[in-house]
CSV table of C-alpha atoms in Angstrom, one decimal:
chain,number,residue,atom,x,y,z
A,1,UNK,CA,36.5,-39.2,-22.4
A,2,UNK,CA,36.6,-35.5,-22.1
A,3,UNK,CA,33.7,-33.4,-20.6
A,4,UNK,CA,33.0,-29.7,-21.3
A,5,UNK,CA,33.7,-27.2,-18.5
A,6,UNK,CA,31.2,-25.6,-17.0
A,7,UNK,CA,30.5,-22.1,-18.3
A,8,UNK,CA,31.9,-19.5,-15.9
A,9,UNK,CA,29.6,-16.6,-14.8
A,10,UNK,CA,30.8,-13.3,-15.0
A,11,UNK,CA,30.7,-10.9,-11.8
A,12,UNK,CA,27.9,-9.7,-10.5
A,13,UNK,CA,28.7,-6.5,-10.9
A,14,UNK,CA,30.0,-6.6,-15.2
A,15,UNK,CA,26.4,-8.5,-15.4
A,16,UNK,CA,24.5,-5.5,-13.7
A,17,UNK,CA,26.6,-3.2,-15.3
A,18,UNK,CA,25.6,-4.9,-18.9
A,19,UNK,CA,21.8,-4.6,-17.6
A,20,UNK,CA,21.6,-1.0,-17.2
A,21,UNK,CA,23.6,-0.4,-20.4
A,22,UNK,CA,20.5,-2.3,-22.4
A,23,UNK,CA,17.8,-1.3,-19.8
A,24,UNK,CA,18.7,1.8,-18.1
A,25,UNK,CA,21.5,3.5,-19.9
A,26,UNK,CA,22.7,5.9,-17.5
A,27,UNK,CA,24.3,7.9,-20.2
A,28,UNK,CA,21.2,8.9,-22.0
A,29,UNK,CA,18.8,8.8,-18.6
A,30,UNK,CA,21.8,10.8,-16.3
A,31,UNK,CA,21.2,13.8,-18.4
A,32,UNK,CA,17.8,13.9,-19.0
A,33,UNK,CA,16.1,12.7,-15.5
A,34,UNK,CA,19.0,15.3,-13.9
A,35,UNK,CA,18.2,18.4,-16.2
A,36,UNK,CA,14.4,18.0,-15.8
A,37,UNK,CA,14.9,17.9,-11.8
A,38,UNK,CA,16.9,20.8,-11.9
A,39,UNK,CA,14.6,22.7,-14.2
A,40,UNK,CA,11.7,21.4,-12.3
A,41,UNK,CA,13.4,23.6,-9.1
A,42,UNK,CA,13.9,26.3,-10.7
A,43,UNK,CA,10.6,26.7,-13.0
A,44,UNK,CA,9.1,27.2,-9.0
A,45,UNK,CA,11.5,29.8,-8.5
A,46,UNK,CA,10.9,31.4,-11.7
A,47,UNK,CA,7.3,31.0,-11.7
A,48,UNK,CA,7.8,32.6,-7.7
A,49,UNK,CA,9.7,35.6,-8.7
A,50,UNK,CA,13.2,34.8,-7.7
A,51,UNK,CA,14.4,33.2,-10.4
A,52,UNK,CA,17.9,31.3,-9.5
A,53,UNK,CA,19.0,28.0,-8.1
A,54,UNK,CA,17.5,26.6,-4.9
A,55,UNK,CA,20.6,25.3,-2.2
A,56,UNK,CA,22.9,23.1,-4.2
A,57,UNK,CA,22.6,20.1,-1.7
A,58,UNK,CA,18.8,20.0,-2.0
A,59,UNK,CA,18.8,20.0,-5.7
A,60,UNK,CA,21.5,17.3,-5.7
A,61,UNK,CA,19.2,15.6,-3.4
A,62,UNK,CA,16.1,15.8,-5.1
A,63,UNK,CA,17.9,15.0,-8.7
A,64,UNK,CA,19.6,11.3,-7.3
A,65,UNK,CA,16.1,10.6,-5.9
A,66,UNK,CA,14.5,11.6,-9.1
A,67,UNK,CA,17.3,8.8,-11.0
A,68,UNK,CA,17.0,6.4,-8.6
A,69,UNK,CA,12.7,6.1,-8.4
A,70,UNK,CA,12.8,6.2,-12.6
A,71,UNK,CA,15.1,2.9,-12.2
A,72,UNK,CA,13.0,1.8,-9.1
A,73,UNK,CA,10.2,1.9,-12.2
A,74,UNK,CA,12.1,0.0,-14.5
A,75,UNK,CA,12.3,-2.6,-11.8
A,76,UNK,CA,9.0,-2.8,-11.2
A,77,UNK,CA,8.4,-3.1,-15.1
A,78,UNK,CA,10.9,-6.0,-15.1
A,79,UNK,CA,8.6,-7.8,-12.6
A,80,UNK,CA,5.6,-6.9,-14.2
A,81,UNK,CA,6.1,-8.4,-17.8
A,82,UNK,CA,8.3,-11.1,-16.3
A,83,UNK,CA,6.0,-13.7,-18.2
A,84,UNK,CA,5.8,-11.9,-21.4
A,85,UNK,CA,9.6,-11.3,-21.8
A,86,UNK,CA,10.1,-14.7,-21.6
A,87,UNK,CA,7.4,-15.8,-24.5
A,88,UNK,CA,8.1,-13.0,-26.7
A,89,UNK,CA,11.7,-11.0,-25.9
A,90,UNK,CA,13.8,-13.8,-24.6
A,91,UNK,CA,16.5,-11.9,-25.6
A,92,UNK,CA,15.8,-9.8,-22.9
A,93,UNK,CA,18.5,-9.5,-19.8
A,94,UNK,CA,16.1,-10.8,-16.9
A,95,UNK,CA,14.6,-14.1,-19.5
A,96,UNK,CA,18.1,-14.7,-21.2
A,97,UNK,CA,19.9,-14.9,-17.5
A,98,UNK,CA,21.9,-12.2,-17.7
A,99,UNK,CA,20.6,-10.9,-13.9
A,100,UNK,CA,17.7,-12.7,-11.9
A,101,UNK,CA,14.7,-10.6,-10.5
A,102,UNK,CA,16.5,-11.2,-7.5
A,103,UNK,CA,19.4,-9.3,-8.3
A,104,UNK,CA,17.3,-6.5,-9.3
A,105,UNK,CA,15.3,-6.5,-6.1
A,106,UNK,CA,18.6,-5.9,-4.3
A,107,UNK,CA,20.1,-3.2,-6.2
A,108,UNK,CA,16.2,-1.4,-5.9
A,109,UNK,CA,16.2,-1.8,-2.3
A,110,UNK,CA,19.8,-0.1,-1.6
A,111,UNK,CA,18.6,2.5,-4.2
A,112,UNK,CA,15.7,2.8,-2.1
A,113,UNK,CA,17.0,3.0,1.2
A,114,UNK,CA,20.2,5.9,0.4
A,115,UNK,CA,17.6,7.8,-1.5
A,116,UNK,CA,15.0,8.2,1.9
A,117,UNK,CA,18.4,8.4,3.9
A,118,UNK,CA,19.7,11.5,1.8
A,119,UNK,CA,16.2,13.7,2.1
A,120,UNK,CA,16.0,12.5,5.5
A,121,UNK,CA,19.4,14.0,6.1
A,122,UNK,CA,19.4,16.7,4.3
A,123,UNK,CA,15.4,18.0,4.2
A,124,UNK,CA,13.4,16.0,5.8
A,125,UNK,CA,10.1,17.3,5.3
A,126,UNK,CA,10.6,16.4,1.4
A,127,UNK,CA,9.6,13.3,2.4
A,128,UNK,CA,5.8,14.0,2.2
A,129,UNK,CA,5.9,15.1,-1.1
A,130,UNK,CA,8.0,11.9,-2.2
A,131,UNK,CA,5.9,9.5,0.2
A,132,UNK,CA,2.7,10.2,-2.3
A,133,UNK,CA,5.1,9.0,-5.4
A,134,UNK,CA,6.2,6.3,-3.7
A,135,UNK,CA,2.6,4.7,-3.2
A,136,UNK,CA,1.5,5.4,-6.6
A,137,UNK,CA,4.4,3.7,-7.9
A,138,UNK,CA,3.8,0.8,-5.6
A,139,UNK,CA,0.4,0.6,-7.0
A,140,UNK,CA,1.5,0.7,-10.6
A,141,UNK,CA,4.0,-2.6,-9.2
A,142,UNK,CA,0.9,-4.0,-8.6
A,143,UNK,CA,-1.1,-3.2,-11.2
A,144,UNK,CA,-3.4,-1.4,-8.8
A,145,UNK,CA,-4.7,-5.2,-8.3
A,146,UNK,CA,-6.7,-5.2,-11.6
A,147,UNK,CA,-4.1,-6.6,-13.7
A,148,UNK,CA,-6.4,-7.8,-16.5
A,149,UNK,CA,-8.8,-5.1,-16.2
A,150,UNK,CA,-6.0,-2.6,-17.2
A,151,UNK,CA,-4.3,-5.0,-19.6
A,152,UNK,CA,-7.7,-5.0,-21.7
A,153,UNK,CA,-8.2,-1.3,-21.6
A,154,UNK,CA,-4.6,0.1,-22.9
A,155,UNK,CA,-6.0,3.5,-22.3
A,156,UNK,CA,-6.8,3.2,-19.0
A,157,UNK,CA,-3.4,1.7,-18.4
A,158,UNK,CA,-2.0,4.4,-19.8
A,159,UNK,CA,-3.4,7.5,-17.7
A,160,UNK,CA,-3.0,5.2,-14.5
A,161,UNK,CA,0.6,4.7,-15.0
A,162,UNK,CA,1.0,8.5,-16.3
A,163,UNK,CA,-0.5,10.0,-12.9
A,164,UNK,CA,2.9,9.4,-11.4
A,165,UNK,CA,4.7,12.0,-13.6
A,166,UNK,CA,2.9,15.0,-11.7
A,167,UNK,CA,3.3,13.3,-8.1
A,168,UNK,CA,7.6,13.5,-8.9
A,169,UNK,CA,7.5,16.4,-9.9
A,170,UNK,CA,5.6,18.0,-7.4
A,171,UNK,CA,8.5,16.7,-4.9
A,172,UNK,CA,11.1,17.9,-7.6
A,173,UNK,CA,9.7,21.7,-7.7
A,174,UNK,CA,9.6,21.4,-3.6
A,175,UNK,CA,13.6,21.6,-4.0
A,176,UNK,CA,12.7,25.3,-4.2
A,177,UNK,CA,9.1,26.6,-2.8
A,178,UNK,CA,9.1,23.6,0.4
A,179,UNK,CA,12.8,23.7,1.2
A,180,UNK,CA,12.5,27.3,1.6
A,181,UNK,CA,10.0,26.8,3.1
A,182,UNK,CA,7.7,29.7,0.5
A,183,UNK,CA,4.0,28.3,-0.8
A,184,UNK,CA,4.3,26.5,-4.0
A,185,UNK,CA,3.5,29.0,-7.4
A,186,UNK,CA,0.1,29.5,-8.3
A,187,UNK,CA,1.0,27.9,-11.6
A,188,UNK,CA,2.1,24.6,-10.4
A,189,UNK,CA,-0.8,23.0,-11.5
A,190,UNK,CA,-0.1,23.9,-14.9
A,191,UNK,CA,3.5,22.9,-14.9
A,192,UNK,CA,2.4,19.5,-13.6
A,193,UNK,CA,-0.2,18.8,-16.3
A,194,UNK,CA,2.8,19.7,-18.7
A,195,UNK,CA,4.7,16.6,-16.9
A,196,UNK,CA,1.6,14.4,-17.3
A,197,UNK,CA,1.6,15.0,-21.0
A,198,UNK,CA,5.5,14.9,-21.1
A,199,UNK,CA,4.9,10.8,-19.6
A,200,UNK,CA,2.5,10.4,-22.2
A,201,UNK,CA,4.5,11.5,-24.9
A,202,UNK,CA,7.6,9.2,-24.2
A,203,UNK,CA,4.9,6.2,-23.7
A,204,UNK,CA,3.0,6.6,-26.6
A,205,UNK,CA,6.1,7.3,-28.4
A,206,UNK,CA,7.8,4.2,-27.7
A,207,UNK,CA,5.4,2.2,-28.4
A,208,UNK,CA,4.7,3.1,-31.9
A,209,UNK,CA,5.8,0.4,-34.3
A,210,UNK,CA,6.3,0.1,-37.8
A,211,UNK,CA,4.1,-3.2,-39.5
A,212,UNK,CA,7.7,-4.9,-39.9
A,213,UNK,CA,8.6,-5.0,-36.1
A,214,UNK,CA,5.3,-5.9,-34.5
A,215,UNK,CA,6.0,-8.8,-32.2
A,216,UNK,CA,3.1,-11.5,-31.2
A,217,UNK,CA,2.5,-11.1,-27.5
A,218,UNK,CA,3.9,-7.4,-27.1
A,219,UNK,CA,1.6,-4.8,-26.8
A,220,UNK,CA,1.6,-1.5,-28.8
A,221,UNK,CA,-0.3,1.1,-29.5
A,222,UNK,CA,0.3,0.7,-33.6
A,223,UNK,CA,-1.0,-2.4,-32.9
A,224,UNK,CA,-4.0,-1.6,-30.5
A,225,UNK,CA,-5.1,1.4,-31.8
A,226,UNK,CA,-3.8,1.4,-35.3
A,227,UNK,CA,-1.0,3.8,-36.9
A,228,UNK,CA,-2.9,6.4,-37.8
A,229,UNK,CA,-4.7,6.8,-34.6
A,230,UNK,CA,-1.8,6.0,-32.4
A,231,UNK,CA,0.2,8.9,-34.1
A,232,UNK,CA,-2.4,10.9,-33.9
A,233,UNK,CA,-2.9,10.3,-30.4
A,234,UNK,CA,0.9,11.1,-30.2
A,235,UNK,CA,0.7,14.5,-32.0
A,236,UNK,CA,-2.2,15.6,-30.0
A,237,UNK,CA,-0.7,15.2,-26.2
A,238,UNK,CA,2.4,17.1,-28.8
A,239,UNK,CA,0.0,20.1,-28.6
A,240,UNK,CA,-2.0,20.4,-25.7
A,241,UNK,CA,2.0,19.7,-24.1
A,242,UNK,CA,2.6,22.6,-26.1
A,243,UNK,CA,0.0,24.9,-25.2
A,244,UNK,CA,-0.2,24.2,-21.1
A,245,UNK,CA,3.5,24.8,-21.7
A,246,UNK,CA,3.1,28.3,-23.0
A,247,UNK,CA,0.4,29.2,-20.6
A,248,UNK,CA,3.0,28.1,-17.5
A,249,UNK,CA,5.5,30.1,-18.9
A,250,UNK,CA,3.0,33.7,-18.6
A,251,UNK,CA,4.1,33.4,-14.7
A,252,UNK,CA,8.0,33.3,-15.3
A,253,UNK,CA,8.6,36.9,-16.6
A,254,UNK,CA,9.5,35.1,-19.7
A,255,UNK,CA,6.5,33.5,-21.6
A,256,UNK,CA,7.1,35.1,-25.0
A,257,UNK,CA,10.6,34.5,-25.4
A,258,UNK,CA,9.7,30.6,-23.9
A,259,UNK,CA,6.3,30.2,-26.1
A,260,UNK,CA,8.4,31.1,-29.6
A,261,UNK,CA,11.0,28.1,-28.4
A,262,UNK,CA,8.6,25.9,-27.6
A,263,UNK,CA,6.1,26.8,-30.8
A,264,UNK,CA,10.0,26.2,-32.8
A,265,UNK,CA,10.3,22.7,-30.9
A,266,UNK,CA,7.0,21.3,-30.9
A,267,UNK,CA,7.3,22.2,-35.1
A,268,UNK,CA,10.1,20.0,-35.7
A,269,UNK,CA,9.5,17.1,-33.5
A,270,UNK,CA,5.8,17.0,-34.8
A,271,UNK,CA,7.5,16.3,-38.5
A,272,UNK,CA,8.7,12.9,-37.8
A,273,UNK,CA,5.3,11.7,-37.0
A,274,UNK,CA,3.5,13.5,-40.1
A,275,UNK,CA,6.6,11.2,-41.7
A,276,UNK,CA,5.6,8.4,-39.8
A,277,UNK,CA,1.8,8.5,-41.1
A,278,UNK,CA,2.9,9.0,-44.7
A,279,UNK,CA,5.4,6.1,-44.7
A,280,UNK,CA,5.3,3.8,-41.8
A,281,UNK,CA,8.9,2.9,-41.3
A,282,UNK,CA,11.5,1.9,-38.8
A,283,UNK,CA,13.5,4.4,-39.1
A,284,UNK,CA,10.7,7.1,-38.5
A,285,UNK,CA,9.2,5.4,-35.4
A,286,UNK,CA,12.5,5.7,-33.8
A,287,UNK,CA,12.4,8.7,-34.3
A,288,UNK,CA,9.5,9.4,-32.9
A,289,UNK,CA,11.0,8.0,-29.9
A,290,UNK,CA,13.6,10.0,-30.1
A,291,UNK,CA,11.4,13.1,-30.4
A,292,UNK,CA,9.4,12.8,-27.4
A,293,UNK,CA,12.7,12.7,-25.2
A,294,UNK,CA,14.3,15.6,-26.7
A,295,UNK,CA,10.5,17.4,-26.3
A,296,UNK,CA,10.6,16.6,-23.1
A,297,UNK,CA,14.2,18.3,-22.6
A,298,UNK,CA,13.5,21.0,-24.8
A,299,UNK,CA,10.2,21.7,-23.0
A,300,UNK,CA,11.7,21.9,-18.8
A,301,UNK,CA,15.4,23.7,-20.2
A,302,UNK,CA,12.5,26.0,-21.8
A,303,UNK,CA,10.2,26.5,-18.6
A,304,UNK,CA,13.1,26.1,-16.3
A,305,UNK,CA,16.2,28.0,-17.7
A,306,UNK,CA,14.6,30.8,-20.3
A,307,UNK,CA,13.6,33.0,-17.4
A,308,UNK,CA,16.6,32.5,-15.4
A,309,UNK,CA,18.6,33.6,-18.5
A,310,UNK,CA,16.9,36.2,-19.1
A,311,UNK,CA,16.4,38.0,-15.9
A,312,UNK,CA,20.4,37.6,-15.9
């Protein structure tokens, strides 16, 4: 009588690499978490005066931080639905058994640990202005200890959740105006509200849903809210994004030349939503998704690079 062989396990490492290829892909979050850092820098620059890049090893710095704490997030969120993946996306990694929460809460904490270690060595007093991140996001981990208080009011989950876009990018401009040790721009308020809107945009956007791919048991905002006002919702935070946009630009020595790119932008990635409310498809709320993030690049190369470019 034969007996079948246990299944063998493969590495640790192929598993975690298979994770963060269907839960972080580094190739599409590398490029846009590092060129909104960088941009974030050098927006305070711009918005300063002295347009250019701040020291090389602080921006590195500040940009691995900036991808490490976004995956720290998507930790957190793996904790967070825990009980929901497993009744409603078992196919999942964490509920199909792919990597255990475990696993994730080792590779968070060594992210953790080399990302204070590298602004302790190399600026230390960026550390404030990442500490204030850092608690909100533990917070968010913990639902700010009204779980089902938030979980009934979507909104309210929403702008919690989003208030952590400003604190990280607060630390990100400090690669210029606090390494150097200069006051932050006058603007900086502005340019922060314009990273509040940005988290919105991506939040909202990828959780709009065609009727077809509603799921029991996961939440949407098609399915909260409805389409029509959850794409609406989407094209409004599209244009007040767009207008605190153009009025941080006025400060960079650039804010025509930035408020005609971003006017050209906002234009096209507002039409796949208008699509979206004509013809609710699958296709079209992908690429709504899609939309937000390349807003969102569009938007900081915009704020950040424009003035650089063309003070030459």
């Amino acid at each position: 009588m034969s007996t079948a062989a246990p299944a063998v396990r493969a590495p640790r490492a192929a598993r975690l690499w298979t994770y963060q290829r269907e839960r972080f892909p580094l190739a599409a979050y590398l490029p846009l978490i590092g060129i909104s850092a960088v941009c974030a820098a050098t927006y305070s620059a711009a918005a300063s005066g002295r347009p250019g890049l701040p020291p090389l090893p602080v921006l590195a710095v500040t940009t691995l931080t900036a991808i490490g704490f976004f995956f720290l997030l998507r930790v957190a969120d793996e904790h967070k639905d825990a009980e929901v993946d497993v009744r409603s996306r078992p196919e999942l990694p964490v509920p199909r058994g792919l990597v255990t929460l475990g696993e994730l809460r080792g590779v968070g904490a060594v992210v953790a640990l080399a990302a204070v270690a590298a602004n302790a060595l190399v600026v230390p007093r960026m550390l404030w202005l990442l500490a204030p991140a850092a608690a909100w996001a533990a917070l968010m981990a913990r639902e700010f200890f009204v779980p089902e208080w938030l979980r009934e009011r979507p909104l309210a989950y929403l702008l919690s959740h989003m208030v952590v876009m400003p604190l990280l990018f607060a630390y990100l401009t400090a690669a210029d105006w606090l390494a150097s040790g200069a006051a932050p721009p006058r603007s900086l308020g502005l340019f922060l509200a314009v990273a509040f809107l940005n988290g919105l945009l991506v939040e909202i956007g990828r959780k709009l849903r065609a009727p077809a791919d509603e799921r029991p048991g996961v939440e949407t905002y098609t399915q909260t809210w409805g389409i029509r006002a959850a794409t609406s919702a989407w094209l409004c935070v599209l244009a007040l994004a767009l207008a605190l946009a153009c009025l941080a630009a006025r400060p960079t020595g650039a804010g025509t030349v930035v408020a005609i790119g971003l006017a050209f932008a906002a234009a096209l990635i507002a039409w796949p939503a208008a699509a979206f409310l004509r013809a609710p498809a699958t296709s079209r709320a992908k690429m709504i998704e899609t939309a937000a993030g390349v807003w969102t690049l569009a938007s900081y190369l915009l704020l950040g690079l424009a003035p650089t470019v063309a003070r030459g």
